[in-house]
mmCIF file of C-alpha atoms in Angstrom:
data_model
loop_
_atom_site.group_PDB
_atom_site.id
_atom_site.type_symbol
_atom_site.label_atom_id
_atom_site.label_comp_id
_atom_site.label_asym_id
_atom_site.label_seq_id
_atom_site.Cartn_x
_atom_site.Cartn_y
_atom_site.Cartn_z
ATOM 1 C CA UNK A 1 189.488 92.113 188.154
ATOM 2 C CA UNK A 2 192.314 92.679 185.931
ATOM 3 C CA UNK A 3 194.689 90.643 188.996
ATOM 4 C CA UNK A 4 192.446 87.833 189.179
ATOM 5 C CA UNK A 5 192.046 87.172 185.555
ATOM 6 C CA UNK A 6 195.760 86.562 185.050
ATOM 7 C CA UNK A 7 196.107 84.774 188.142
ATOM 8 C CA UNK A 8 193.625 82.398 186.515
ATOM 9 C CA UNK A 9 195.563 81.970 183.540
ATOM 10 C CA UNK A 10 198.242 81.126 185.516
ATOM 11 C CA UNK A 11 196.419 78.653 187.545
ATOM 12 C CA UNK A 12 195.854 76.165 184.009
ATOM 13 C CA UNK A 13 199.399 76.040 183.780
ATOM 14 C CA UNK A 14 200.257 72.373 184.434
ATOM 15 C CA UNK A 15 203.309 72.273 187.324
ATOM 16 C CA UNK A 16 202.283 75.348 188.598
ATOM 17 C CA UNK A 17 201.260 75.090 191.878
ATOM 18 C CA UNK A 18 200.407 77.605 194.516
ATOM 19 C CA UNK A 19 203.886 78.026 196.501
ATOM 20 C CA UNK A 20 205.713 78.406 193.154
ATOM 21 C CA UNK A 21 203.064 80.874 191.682
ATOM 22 C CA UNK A 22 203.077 83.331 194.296
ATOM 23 C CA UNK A 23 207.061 82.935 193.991
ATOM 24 C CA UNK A 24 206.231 84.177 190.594
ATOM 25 C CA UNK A 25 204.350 86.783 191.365
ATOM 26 C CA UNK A 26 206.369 88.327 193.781
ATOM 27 C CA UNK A 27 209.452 88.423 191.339
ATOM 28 C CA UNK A 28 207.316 89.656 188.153
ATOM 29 C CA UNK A 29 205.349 92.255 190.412
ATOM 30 C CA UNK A 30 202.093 90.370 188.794
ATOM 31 C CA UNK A 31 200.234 87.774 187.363
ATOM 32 C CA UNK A 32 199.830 89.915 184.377
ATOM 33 C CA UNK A 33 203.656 90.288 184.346
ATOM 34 C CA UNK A 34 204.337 86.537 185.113
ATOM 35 C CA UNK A 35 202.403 85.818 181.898
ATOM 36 C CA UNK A 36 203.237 88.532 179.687
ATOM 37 C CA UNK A 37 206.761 88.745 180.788
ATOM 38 C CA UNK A 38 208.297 85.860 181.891
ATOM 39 C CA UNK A 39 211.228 84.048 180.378
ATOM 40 C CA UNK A 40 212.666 80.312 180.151
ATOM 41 C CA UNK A 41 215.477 81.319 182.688
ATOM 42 C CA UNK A 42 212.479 82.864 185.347
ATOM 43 C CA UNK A 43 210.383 79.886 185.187
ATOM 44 C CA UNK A 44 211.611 78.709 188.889
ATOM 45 C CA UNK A 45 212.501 75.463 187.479
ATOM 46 C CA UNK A 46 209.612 74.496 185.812
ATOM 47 C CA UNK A 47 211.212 73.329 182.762
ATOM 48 C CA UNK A 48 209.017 70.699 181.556
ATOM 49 C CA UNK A 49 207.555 70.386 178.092
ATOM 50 C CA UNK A 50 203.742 71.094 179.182
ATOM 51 C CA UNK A 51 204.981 74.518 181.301
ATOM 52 C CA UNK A 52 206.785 75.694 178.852
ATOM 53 C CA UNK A 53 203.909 75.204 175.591
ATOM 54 C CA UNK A 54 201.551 76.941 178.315
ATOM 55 C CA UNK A 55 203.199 79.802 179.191
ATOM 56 C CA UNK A 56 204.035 79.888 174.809
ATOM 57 C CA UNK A 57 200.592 79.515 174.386
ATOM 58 C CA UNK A 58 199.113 82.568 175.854
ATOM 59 C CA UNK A 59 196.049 83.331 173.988
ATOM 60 C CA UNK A 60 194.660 79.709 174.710
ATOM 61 C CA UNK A 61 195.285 80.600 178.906
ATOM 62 C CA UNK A 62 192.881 83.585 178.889
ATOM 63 C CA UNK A 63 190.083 81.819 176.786
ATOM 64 C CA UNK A 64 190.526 79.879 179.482
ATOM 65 C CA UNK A 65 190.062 82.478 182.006
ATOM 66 C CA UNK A 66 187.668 84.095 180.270
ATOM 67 C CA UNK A 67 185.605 80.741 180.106
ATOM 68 C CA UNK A 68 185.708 80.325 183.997
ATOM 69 C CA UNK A 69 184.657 84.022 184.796
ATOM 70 C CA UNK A 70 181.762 83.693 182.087
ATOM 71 C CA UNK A 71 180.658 80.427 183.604
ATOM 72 C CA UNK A 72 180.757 81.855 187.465
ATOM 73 C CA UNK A 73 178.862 84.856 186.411
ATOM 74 C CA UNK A 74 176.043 82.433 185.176
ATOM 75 C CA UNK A 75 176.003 79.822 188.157
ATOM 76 C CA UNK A 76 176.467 82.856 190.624
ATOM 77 C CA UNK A 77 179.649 81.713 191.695
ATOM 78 C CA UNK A 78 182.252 83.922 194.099
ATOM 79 C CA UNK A 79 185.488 83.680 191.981
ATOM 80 C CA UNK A 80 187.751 85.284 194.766
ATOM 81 C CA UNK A 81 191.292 85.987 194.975
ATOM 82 C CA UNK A 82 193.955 86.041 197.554
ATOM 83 C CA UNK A 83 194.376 89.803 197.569
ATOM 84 C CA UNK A 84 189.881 90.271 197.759
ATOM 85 C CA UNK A 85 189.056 91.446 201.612
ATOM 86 C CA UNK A 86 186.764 88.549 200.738
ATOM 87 C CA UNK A 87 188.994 85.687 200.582
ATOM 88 C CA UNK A 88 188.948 83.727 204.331
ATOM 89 C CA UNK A 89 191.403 85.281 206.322
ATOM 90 C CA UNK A 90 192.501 81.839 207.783
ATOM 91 C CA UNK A 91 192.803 80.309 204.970
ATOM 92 C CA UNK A 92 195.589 82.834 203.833
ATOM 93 C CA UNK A 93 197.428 82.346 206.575
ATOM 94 C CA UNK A 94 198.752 78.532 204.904
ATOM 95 C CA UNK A 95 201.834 78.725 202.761
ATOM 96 C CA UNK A 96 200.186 77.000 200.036
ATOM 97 C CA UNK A 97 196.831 78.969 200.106
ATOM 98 C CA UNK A 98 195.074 78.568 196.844
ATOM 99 C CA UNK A 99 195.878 81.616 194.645
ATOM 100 C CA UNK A 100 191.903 81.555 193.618
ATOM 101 C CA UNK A 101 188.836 80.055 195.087
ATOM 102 C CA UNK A 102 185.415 79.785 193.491
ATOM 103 C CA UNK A 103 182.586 79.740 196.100
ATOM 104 C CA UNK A 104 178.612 79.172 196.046
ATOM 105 C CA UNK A 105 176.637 80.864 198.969
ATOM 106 C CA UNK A 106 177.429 82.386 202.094
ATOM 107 C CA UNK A 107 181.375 82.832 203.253
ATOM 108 C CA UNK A 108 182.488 85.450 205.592
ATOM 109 C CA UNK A 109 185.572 86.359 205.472
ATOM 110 C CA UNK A 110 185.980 85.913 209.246
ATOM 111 C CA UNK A 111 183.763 85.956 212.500
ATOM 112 C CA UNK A 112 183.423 82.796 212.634
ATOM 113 C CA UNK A 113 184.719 79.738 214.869
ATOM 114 C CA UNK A 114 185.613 76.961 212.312
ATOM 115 C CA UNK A 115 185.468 73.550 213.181
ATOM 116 C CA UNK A 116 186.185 70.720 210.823
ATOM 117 C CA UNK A 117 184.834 67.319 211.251
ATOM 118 C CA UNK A 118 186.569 64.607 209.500
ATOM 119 C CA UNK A 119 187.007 61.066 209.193
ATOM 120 C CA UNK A 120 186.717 57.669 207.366
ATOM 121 C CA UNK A 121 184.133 56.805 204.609
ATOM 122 C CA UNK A 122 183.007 53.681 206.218
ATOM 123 C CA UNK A 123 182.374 54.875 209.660
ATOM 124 C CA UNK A 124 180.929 52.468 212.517
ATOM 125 C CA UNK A 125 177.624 53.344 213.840
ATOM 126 C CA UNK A 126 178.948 54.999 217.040
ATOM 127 C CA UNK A 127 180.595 57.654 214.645
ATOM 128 C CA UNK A 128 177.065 59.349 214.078
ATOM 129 C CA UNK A 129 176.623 59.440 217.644
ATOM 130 C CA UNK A 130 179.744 60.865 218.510
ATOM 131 C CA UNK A 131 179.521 63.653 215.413
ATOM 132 C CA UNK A 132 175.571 64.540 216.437
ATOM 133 C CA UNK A 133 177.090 65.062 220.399
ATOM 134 C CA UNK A 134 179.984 67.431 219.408
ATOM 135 C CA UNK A 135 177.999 69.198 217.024
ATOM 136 C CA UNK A 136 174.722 69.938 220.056
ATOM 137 C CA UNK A 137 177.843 71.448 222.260
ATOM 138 C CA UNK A 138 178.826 73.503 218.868
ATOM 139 C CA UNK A 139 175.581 75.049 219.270
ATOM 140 C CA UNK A 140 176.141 76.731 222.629
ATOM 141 C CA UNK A 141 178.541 78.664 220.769
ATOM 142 C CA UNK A 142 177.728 81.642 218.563
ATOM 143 C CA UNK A 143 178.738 82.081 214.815
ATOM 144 C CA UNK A 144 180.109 78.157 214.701
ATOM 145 C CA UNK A 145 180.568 77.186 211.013
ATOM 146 C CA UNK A 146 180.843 73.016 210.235
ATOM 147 C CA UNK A 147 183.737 72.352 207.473
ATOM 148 C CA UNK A 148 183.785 68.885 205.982
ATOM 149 C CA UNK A 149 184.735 67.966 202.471
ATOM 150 C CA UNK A 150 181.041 66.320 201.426
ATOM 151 C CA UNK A 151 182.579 62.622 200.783
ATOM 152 C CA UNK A 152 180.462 59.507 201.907
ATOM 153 C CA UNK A 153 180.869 58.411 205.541
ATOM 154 C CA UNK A 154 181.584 60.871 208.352
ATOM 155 C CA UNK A 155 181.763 63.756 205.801
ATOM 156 C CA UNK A 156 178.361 63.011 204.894
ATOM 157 C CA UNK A 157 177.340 62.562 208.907
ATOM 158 C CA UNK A 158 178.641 66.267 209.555
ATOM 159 C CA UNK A 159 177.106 67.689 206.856
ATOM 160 C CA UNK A 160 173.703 66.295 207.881
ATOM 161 C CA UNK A 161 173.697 66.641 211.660
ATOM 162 C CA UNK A 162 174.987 70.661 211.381
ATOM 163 C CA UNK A 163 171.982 70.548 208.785
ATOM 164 C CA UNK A 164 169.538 69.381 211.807
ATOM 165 C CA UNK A 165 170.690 71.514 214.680
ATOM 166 C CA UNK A 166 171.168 74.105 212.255
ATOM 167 C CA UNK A 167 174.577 74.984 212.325
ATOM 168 C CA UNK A 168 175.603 76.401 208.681
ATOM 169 C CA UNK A 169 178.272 74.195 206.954
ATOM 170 C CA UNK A 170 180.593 74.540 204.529
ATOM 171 C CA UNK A 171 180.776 71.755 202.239
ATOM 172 C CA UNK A 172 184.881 71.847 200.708
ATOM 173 C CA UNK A 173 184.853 69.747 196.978
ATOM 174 C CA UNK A 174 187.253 68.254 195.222
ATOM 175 C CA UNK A 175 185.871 68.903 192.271
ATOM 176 C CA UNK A 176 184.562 71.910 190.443
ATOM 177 C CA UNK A 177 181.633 73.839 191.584
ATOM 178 C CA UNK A 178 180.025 71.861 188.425
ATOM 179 C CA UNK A 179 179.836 68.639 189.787
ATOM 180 C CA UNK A 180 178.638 67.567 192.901
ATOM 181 C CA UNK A 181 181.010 64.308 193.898
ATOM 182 C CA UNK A 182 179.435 61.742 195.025
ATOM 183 C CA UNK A 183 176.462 62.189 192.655
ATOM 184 C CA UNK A 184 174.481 60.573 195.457
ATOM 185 C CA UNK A 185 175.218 63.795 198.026
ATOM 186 C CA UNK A 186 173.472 66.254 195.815
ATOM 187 C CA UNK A 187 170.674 66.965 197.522
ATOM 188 C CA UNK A 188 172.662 66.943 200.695
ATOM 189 C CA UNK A 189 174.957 69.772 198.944
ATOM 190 C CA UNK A 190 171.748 71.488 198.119
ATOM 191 C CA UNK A 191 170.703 71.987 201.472
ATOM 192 C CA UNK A 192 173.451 73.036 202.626
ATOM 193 C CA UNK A 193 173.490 76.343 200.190
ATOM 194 C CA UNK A 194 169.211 76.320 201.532
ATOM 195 C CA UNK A 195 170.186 76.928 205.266
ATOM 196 C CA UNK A 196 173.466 79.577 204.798
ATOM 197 C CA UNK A 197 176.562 77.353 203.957
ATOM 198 C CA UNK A 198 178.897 77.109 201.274
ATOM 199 C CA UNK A 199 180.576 75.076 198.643
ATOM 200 C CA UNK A 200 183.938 75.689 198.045
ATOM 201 C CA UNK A 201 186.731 74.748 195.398
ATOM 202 C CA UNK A 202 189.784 76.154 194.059
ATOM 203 C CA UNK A 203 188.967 73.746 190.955
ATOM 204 C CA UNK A 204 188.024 75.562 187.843
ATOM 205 C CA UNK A 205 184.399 74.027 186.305
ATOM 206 C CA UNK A 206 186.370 71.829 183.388
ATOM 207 C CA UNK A 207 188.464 70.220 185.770
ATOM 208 C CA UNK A 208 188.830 66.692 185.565
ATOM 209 C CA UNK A 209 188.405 64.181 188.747
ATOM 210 C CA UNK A 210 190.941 62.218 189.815
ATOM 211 C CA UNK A 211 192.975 61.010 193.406
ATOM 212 C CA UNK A 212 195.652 63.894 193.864
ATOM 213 C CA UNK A 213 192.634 66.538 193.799
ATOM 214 C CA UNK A 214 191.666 64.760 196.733
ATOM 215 C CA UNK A 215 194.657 65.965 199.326
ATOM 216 C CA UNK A 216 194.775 69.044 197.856
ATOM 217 C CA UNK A 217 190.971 69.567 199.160
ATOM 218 C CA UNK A 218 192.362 68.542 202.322
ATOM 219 C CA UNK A 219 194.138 71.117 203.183
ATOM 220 C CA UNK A 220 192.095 73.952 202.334
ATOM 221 C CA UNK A 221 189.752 71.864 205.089
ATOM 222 C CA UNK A 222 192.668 72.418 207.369
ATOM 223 C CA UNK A 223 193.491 75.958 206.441
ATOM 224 C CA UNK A 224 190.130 77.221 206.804
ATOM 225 C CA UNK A 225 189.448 75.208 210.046
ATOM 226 C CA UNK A 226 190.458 76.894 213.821
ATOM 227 C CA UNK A 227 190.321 72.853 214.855
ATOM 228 C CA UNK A 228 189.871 69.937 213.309
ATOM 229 C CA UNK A 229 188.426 66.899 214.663
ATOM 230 C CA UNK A 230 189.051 63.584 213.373
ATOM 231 C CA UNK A 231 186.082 61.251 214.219
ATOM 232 C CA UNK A 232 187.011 57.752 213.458
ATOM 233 C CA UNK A 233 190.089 57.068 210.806
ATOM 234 C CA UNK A 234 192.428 54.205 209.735
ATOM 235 C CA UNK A 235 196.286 55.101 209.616
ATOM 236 C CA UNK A 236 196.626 55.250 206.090
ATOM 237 C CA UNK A 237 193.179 57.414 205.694
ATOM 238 C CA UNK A 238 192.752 60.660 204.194
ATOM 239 C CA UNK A 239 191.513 62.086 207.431
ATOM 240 C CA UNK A 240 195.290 61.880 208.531
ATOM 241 C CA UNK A 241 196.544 64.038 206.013
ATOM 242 C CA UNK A 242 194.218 66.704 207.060
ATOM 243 C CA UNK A 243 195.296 66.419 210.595
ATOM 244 C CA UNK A 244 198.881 66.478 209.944
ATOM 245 C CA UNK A 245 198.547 69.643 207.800
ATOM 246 C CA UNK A 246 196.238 71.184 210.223
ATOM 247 C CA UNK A 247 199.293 70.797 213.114
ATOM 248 C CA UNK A 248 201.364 72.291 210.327
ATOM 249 C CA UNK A 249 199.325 74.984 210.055
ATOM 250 C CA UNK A 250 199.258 75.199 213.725
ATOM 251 C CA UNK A 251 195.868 74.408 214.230
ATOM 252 C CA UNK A 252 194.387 72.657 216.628
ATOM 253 C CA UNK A 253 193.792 68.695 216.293
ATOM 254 C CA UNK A 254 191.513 66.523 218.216
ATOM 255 C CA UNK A 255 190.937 62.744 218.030
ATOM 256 C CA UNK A 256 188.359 60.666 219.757
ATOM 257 C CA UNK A 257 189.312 57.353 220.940
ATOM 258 C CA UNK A 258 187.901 53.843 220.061
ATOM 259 C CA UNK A 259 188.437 50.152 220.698
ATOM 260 C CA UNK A 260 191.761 49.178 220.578
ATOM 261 C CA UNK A 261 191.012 46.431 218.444
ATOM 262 C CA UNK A 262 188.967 48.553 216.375
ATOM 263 C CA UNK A 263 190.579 49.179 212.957
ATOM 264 C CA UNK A 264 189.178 52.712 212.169
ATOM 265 C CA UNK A 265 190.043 54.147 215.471
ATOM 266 C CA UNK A 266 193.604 53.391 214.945
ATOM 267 C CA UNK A 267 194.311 56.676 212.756
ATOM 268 C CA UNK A 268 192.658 58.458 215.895
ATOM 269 C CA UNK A 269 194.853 56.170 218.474
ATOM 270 C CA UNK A 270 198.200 57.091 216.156
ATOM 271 C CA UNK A 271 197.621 61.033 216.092
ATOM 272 C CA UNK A 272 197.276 61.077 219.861
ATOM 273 C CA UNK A 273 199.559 58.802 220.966
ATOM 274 C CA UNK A 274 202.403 60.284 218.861
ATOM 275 C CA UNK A 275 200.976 63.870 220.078
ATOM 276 C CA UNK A 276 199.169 65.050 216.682
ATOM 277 C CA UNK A 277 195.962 65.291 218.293
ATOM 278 C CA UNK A 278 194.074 66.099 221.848
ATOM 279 C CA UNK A 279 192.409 63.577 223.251
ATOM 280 C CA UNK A 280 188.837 64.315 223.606
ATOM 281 C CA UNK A 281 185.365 62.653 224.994
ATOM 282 C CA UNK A 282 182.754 65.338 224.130
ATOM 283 C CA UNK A 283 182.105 68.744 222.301
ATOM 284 C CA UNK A 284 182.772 70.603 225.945
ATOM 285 C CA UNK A 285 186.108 69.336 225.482
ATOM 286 C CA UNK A 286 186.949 71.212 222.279
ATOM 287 C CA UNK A 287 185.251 74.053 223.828
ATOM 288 C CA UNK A 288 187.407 74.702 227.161
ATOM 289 C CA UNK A 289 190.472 73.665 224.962
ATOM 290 C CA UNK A 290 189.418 76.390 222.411
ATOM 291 C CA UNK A 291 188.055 78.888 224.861
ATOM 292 C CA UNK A 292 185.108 79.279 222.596
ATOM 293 C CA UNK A 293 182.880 79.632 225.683
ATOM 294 C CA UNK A 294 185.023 83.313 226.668
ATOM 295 C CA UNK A 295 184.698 84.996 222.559
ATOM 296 C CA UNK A 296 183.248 86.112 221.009
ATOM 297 C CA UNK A 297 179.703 85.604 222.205
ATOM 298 C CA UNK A 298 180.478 87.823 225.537
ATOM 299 C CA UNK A 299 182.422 89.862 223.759
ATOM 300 C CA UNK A 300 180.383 93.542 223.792
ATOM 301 C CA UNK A 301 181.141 95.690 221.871
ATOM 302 C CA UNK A 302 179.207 98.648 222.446
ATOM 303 C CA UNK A 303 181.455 100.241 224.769
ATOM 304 C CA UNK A 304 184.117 100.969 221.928
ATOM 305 C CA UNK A 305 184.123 102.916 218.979
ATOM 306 C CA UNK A 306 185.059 102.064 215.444
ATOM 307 C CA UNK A 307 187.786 103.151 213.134
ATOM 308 C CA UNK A 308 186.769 107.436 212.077
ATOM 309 C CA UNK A 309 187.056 105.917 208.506
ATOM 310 C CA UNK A 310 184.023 103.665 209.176
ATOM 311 C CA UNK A 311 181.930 106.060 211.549
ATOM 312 C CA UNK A 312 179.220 106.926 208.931
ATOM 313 C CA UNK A 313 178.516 103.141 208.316
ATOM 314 C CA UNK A 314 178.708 102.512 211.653
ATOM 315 C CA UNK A 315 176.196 104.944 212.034
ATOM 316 C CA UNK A 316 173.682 102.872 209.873
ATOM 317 C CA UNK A 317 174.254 100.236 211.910
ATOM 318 C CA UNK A 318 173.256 101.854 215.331
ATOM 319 C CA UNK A 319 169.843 103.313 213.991
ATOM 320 C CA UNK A 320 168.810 99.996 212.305
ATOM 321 C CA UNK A 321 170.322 96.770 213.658
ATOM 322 C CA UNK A 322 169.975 94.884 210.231
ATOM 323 C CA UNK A 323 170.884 95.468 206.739
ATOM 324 C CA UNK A 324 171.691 93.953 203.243
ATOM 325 C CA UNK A 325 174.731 95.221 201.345
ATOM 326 C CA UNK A 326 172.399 96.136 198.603
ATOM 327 C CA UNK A 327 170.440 98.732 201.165
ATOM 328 C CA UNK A 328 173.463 100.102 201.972
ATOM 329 C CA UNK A 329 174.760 100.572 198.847
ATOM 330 C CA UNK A 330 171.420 102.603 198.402
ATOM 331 C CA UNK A 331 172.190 104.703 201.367
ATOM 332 C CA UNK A 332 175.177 106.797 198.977
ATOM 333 C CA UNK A 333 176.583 107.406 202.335
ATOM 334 C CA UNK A 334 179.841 106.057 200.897
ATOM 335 C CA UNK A 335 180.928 104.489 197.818
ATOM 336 C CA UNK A 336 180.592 100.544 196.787
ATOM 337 C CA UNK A 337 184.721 100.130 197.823
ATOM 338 C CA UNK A 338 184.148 101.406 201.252
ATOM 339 C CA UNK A 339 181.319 99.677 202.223
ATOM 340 C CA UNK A 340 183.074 96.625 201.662
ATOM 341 C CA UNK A 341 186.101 97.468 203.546
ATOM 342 C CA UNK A 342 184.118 98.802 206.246
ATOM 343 C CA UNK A 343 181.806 95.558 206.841
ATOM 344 C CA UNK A 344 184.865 93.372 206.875
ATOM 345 C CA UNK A 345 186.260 96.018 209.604
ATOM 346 C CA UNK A 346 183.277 95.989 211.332
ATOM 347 C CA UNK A 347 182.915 91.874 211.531
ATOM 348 C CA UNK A 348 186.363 91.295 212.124
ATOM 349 C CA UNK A 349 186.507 93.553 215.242
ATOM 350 C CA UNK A 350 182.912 91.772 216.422
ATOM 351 C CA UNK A 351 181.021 94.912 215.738
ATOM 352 C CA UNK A 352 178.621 93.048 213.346
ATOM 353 C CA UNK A 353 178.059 89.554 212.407
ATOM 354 C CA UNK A 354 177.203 88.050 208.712
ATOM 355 C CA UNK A 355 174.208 86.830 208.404
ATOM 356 C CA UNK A 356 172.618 84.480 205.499
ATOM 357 C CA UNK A 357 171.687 86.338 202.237
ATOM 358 C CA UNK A 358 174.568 88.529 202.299
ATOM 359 C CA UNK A 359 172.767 90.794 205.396
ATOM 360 C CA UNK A 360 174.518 92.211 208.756
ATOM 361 C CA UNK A 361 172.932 92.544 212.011
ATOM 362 C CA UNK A 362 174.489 94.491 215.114
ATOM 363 C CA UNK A 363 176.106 92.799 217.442
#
């Protein structure tokens, strides 16, 4: 706790970004020691007038982080940290991986196949049909999770037809947890915490909204996405950003293609013909390309054994297929630390699988 509420202070310090902060942290040994510590001549460059008052102004940084932690503890709000066995395991494979995210509802650390679904806000009418046929070949495919970023648009169409089929969907925000953006989408954001998802942010709940948050969203889509799909996009739209950071990331990109006269199919037409993206026609596509249909739904596990430092709640597991974290904290059979370890063991090697309301069920 101690880790994360310095790294949060150092997160409100303006010019600090996420490549230079872990730089920080790495050199100091901590974020405790990168804010206690730190002198003009260690400040990686960041010489301006509003980095140095912050990092002189100490005492105003952890009301700060004291603020945000008090505020998640009231809205039941995940504040997690890069080093937490919680914190998506693709996502901290990015170089720029958020140093802290705050999440609402259900997100697995891993075990999942993420797909993100992206595109322009003003979408033609063949974009819902495309989006709805992609997302009914998602469901042949076990533990699929939806990632869009909740704007108007395709965004919106994602959300709402993984919503229907049933798929759970994580919704990524530009803004704080606070505020749902657009206002209009917050019933949609609503349901998707109803039926398993997640919203997710690495914006503190005072934040304030404006453009830059807005490609800064984008790539945690991208880094927390196994593929992303971009449905219909102009060349200058944000849905080319996240493609071009997803093939940075070494992701997978796929693009469908449109008219050629058609104006927001020529972001799509652009990514594929300069060899961004896959050409694809349907959700079988992504599939074969991904292999999804070979793991981990054949995957069977029961022929192996587990880690001996995870045997007794492995144990569980095989005499009841099901159970909530809070029964087996009640089992004693191992403290609070190693139950956690051992379910994010367990689901990473396809033993278990998450389930909604923080339960796991035998695979």
């Amino acid at each position: 706790m101690e880790a994360l509420f310095y790294t949060l202070c150092l997160q409100h310090i303006p010019h600090l970004g996420p490549l230079k902060m872990a730089a920080l942290i790495d050199q100091m040994g901590s974020a405790k020691n990168v804010l206690l510590f730190a002198r003009q001549h260690q400040y990686y460059g960041l010489n301006t007038f509003e980095t140095r008052a912050a990092f002189n102004n100490r005492d105003a940084l952890m009301q700060i982080a004291e603020a945000e932690l008090t505020w998640a503890r009231k809205n039941q709000i995940n504040v997690i940290g890069l080093e937490d066995p919680s914190y998506p395991l693709l996502l901290k494979q990015i170089p720029d991986a958020p140093c802290v995210i705050f999440v609402k509802g259900h997100l697995p650390p891993s075990g999942q196949h993420t797909l993100a679904l992206v595109g322009t806000r003003r979408p033609s009418d063949r974009a819902n049909v495309h989006v709805k046929q992609i997302l009914q070949a998602m469901q042949q495919v076990q533990n699929t999770v939806v990632i869009s970023g909740l704007a108007f648009g395709v965004d919106r169409m994602a959300h709402e037809q993984a919503l229907t089929l049933k798929l759970p969907t994580w919704a990524v925000m530009g803004t704080g947890l606070n505020t749902v953006y657009p206002a209009l989408h917050r019933a949609l954001a609503h349901s998707i915490l109803d039926q398993g998802g997640a919203w997710i942010s690495e914006q503190g709940h005072k934040s304030e909204l404006h453009p830059g948050i807005f490609p800064k969203r984008n790539r945690i889509i991208s880094g927390l996405s196994e593929a992303v799909v971009v449905i219909e996009s102009t060349c200058k739209g944000g849905s080319m950003i996240t493609a071009r950071l997803a093939q940075e990331y070494n992701r997978e990109v796929f693009a469908l293609c449109g008219r050629p006269d058609d104006s927001t199919a020529s972001g799509c037409h652009a990514l594929i013909k300069n060899h961004t993206a896959q050409l694809i026609e349907s959700g079988q596509d992504i599939i074969q390309a991904m292999q999804w249909n070979k793991s981990p739904q054949n995957y069977n596990p029961p022929q192996r054994e587990p880690h001996l430092t995870f045997k007794n709640i492995w144990n569980l597991f095989l005499k009841q297929d099901c159970w909530s974290i809070e029964a087996l904290y009640d089992t004693e059979v191992e403290n609070a630390a190693t139950i956690a370890e051992a379910l994010f063991y367990l689901e990473s090697e396809y033993f278990i699988k998450s389930l909604p309301g923080a339960r796991f069920q035998r695979m």
